[in-house]
Short mmCIF file of C-alpha atoms in Angstrom, two decimals:
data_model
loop_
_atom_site.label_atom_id
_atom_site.label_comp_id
_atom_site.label_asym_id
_atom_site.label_seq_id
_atom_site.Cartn_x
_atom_site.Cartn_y
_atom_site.Cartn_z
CA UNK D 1 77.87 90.75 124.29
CA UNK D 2 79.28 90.92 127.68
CA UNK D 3 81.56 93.60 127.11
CA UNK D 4 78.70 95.80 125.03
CA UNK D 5 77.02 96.34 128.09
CA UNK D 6 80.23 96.71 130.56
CA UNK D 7 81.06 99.61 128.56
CA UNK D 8 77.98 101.61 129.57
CA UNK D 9 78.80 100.90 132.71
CA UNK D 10 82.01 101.92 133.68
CA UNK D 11 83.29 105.35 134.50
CA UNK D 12 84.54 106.87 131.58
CA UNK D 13 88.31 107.29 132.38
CA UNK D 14 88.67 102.70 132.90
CA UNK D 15 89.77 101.44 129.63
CA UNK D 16 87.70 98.04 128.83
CA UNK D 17 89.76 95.24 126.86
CA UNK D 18 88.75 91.55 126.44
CA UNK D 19 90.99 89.02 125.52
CA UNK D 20 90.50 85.52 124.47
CA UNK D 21 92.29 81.95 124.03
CA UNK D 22 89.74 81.10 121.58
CA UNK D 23 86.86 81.99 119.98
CA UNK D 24 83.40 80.39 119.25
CA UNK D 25 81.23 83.29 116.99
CA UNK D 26 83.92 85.19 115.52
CA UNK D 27 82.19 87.81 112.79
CA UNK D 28 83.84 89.64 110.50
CA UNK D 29 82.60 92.43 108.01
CA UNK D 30 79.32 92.50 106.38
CA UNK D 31 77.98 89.17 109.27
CA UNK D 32 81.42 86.46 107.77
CA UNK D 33 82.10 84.24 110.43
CA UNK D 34 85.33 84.87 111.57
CA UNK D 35 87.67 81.70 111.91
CA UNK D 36 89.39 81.82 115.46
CA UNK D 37 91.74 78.60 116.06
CA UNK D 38 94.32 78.83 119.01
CA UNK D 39 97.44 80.94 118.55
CA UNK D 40 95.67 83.97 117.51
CA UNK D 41 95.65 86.96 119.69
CA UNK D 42 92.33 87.73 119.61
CA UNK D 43 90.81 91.34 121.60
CA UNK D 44 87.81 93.53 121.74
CA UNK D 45 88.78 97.05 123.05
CA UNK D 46 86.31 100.05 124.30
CA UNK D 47 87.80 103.29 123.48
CA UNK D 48 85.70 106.73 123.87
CA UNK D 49 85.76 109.47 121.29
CA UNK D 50 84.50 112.52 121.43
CA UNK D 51 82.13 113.12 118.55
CA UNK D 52 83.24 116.89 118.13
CA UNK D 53 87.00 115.74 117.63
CA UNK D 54 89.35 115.18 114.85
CA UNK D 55 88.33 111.90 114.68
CA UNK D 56 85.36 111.97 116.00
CA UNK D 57 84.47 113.70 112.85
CA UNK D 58 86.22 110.83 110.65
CA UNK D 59 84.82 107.79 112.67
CA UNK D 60 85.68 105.29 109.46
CA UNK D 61 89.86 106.06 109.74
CA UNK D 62 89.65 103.79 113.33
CA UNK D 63 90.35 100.70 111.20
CA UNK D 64 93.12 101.67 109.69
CA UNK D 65 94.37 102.76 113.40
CA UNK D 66 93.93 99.36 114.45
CA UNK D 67 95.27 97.70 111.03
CA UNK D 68 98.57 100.07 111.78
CA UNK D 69 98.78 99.54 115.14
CA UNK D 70 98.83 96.05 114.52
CA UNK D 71 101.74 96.06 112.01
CA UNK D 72 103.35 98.64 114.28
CA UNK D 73 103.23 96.34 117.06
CA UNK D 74 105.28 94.24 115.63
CA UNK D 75 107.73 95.98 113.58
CA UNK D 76 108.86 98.74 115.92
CA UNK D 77 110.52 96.07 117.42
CA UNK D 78 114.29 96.50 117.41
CA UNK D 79 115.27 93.51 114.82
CA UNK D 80 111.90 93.27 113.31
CA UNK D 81 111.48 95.93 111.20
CA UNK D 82 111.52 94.15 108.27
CA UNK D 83 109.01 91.41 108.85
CA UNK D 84 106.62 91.80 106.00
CA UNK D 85 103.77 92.58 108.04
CA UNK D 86 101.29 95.25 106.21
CA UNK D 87 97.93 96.50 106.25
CA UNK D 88 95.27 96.36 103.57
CA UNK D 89 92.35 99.12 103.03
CA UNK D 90 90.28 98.76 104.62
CA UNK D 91 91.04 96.17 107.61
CA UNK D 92 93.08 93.99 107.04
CA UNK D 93 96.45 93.31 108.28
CA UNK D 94 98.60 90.97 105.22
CA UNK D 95 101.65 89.10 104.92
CA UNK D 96 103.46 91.21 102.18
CA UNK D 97 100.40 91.36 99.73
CA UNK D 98 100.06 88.07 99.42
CA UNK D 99 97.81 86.42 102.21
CA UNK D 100 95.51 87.58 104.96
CA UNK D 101 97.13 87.18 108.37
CA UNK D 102 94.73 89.25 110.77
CA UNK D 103 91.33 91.69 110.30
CA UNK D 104 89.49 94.27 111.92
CA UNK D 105 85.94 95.02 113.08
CA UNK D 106 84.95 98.27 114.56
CA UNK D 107 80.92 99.09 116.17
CA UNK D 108 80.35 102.63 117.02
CA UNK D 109 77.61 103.89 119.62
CA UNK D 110 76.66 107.92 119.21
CA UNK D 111 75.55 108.49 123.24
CA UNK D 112 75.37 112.30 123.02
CA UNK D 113 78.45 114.03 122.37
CA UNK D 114 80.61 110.76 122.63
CA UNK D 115 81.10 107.58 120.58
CA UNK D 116 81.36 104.70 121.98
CA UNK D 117 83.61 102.09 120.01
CA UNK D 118 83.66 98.41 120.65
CA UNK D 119 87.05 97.35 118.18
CA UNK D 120 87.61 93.86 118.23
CA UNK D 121 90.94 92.74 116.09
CA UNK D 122 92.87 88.97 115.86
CA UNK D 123 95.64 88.00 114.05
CA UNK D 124 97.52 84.65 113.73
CA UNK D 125 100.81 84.69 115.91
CA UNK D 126 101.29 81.11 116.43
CA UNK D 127 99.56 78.90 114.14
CA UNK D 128 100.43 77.78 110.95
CA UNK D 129 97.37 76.90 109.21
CA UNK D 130 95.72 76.82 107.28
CA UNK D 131 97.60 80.13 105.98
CA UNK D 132 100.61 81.20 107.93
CA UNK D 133 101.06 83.10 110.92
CA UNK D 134 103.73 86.32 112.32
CA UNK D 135 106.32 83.48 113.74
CA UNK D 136 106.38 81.76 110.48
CA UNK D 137 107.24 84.94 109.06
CA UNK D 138 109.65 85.83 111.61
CA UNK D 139 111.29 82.43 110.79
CA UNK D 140 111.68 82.78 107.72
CA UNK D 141 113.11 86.06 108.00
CA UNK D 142 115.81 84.14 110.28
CA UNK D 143 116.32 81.84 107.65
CA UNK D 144 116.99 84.18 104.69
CA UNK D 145 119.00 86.86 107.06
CA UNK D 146 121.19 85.00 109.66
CA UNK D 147 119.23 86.38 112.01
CA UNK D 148 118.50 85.05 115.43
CA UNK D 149 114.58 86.95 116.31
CA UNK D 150 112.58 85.22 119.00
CA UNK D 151 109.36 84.15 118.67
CA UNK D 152 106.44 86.60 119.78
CA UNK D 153 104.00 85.81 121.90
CA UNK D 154 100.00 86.89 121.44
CA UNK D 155 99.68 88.45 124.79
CA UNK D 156 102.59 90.46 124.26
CA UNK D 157 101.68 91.64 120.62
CA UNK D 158 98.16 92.38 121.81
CA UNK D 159 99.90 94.86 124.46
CA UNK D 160 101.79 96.31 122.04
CA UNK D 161 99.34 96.82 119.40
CA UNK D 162 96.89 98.79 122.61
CA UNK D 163 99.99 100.98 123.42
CA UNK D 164 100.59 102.01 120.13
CA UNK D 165 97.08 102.37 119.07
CA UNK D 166 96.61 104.99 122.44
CA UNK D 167 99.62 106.75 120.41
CA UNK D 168 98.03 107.01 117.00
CA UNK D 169 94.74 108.61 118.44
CA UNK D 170 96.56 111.01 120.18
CA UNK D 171 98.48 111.70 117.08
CA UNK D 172 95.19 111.80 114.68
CA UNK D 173 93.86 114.31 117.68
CA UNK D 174 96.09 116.53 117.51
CA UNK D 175 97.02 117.10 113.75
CA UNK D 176 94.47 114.90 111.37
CA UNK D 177 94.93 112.43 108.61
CA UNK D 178 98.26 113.83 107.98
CA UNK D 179 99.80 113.06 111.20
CA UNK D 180 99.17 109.20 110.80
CA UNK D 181 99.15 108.94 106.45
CA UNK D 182 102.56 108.65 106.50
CA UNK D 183 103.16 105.91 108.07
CA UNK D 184 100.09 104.24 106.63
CA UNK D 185 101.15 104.07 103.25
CA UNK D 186 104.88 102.85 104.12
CA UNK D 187 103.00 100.03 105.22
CA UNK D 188 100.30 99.34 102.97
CA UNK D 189 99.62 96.75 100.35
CA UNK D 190 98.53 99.53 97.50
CA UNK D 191 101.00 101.62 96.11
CA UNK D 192 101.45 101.67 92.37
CA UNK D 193 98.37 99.31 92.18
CA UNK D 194 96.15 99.29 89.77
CA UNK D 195 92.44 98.03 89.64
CA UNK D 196 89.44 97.87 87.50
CA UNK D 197 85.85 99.57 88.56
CA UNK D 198 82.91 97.46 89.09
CA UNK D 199 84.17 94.28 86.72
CA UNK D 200 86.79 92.56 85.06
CA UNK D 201 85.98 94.40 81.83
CA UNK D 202 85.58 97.93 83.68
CA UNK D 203 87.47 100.65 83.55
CA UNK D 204 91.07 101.10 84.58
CA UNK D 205 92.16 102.96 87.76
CA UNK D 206 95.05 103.97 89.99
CA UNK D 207 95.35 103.31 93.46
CA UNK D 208 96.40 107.01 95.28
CA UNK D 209 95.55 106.78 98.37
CA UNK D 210 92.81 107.67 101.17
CA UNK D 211 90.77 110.64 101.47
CA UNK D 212 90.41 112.88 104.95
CA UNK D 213 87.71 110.30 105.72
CA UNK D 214 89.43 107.30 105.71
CA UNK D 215 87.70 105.99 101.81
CA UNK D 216 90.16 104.95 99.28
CA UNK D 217 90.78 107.10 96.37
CA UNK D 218 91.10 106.02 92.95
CA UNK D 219 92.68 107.58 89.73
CA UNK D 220 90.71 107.21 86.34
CA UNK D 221 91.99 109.02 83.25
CA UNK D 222 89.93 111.80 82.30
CA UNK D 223 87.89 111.01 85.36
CA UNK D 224 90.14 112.16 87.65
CA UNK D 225 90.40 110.81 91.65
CA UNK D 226 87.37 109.86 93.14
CA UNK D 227 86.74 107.65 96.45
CA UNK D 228 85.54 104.17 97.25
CA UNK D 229 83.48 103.54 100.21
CA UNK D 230 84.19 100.07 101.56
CA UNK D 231 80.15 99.86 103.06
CA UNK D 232 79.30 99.92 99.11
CA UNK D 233 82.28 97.97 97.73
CA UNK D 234 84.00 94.75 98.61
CA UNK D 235 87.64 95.70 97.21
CA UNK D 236 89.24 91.94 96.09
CA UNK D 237 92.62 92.58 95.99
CA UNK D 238 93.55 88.97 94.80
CA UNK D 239 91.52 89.47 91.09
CA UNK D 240 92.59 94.03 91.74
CA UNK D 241 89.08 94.58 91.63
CA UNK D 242 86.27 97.25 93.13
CA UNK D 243 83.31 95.16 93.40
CA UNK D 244 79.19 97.08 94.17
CA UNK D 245 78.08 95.00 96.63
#
């Protein structure tokens, strides 16, 4: 709350970034309570973006900004490239696809010609339950490679993950979807997936990837590719399913 009305408040050029140890009202999408034990790095960041920009114009794609920054911050480390760190569509940041390690949350504010966007994004660094966190993964990557990588800390990692978002933006800015896609899909959870439409008996598509707007696009034979918004559907990626909410 406090830093929703800070952000009105400042001039425009001061960046805005809350950090805490812990959290006691966590939410997630759609009102979830968001679990927030210690050894999380847990943020909520005020960025401004201008409404008639390139993404200004595609508001939704900030998620999967923060969901690669996230995974960037971590694996464009020297030595840690290969930490299986990746994001799901539409925020959430996995180990491999296999269990949720971090999530996303993005409120925008139309002021005039300007959003206003209050992200706030946590993800386990240091605590190993009750799932697993990025320095269990990191040791077991030491484990299976010979490899001697430190452990990370959250302050650092939530550093990183600003700095490289600032990056992204300016790439998205300047040249679209296609300037950031790239790099997206070498880290996501999706490719070659397959799921079923609205229920376990429904029909059978293809993953392909996201439109211009950020909605995930799906491949159904003599359909062809259409896209999934994630305010209609919950996408359960553990039963490969598009759910209507």
């Amino acid at each position: 709350p406090l830093i929703g009305r800070l952000m009105f408040e400042l001039p425009e050029e001061m960046g805005l970034i809350a950090v805490a140890v812990r959290q006691t009202q966590g939410k997630g999408r759609g009102g979830n309570v968001w679990l927030s034990p210690v050894g999380c790095a847990l943020s909520t960041l005020h960025i401004s973006i201008p409404l008639h920009s390139n993404l200004g114009q595609r508001i939704p794609f900030i998620q999967h900004l923060v969901s690669l920054a996230v995974v960037e911050a971590v694996r464009s480390i020297p030595g840690y490239e290969d930490i299986e760190l990746r994001v799901k569509w539409p925020n959430d940041i996995y180990y491999s696809d296999l269990m949720k390690i971090g999530g996303v949350l993005v409120n925008s504010t139309l002021i005039e010609t300007t959003f206003h966007i209050l992200i706030g994004f946590g993800f386990n660094v240091n605590n190993s339950n009750p799932t697993i966190c990025i320095n269990d993964l990191i040791a077991k990557f030491n484990r299976e490679e010979g490899t001697e990588l430190k452990p990370l800390s959250a302050d650092c990692l939530i550093a990183r993950t600003v700095t490289v978002l600032e990056r992204l933006i300016e790439v998205f800015q300047e040249k679209g979807p296609n300037g950031v896609l790239p790099q997206y899909y070498k880290y996501w959870v999706h490719s070659g997936k397959q799921v079923r439409l609205h229920s376990q008996e429904g029909p059978l598509a293809w993953i392909v990837g996201i439109d211009d707007y950020g909605y995930l696009q799906v491949h159904q034979e003599g359909r062809g590719v259409e896209s999934v918004h994630p305010d209609g559907n919950s996408f359960d990626m553990l039963r490969n399913l598009i759910v209507p909410k």
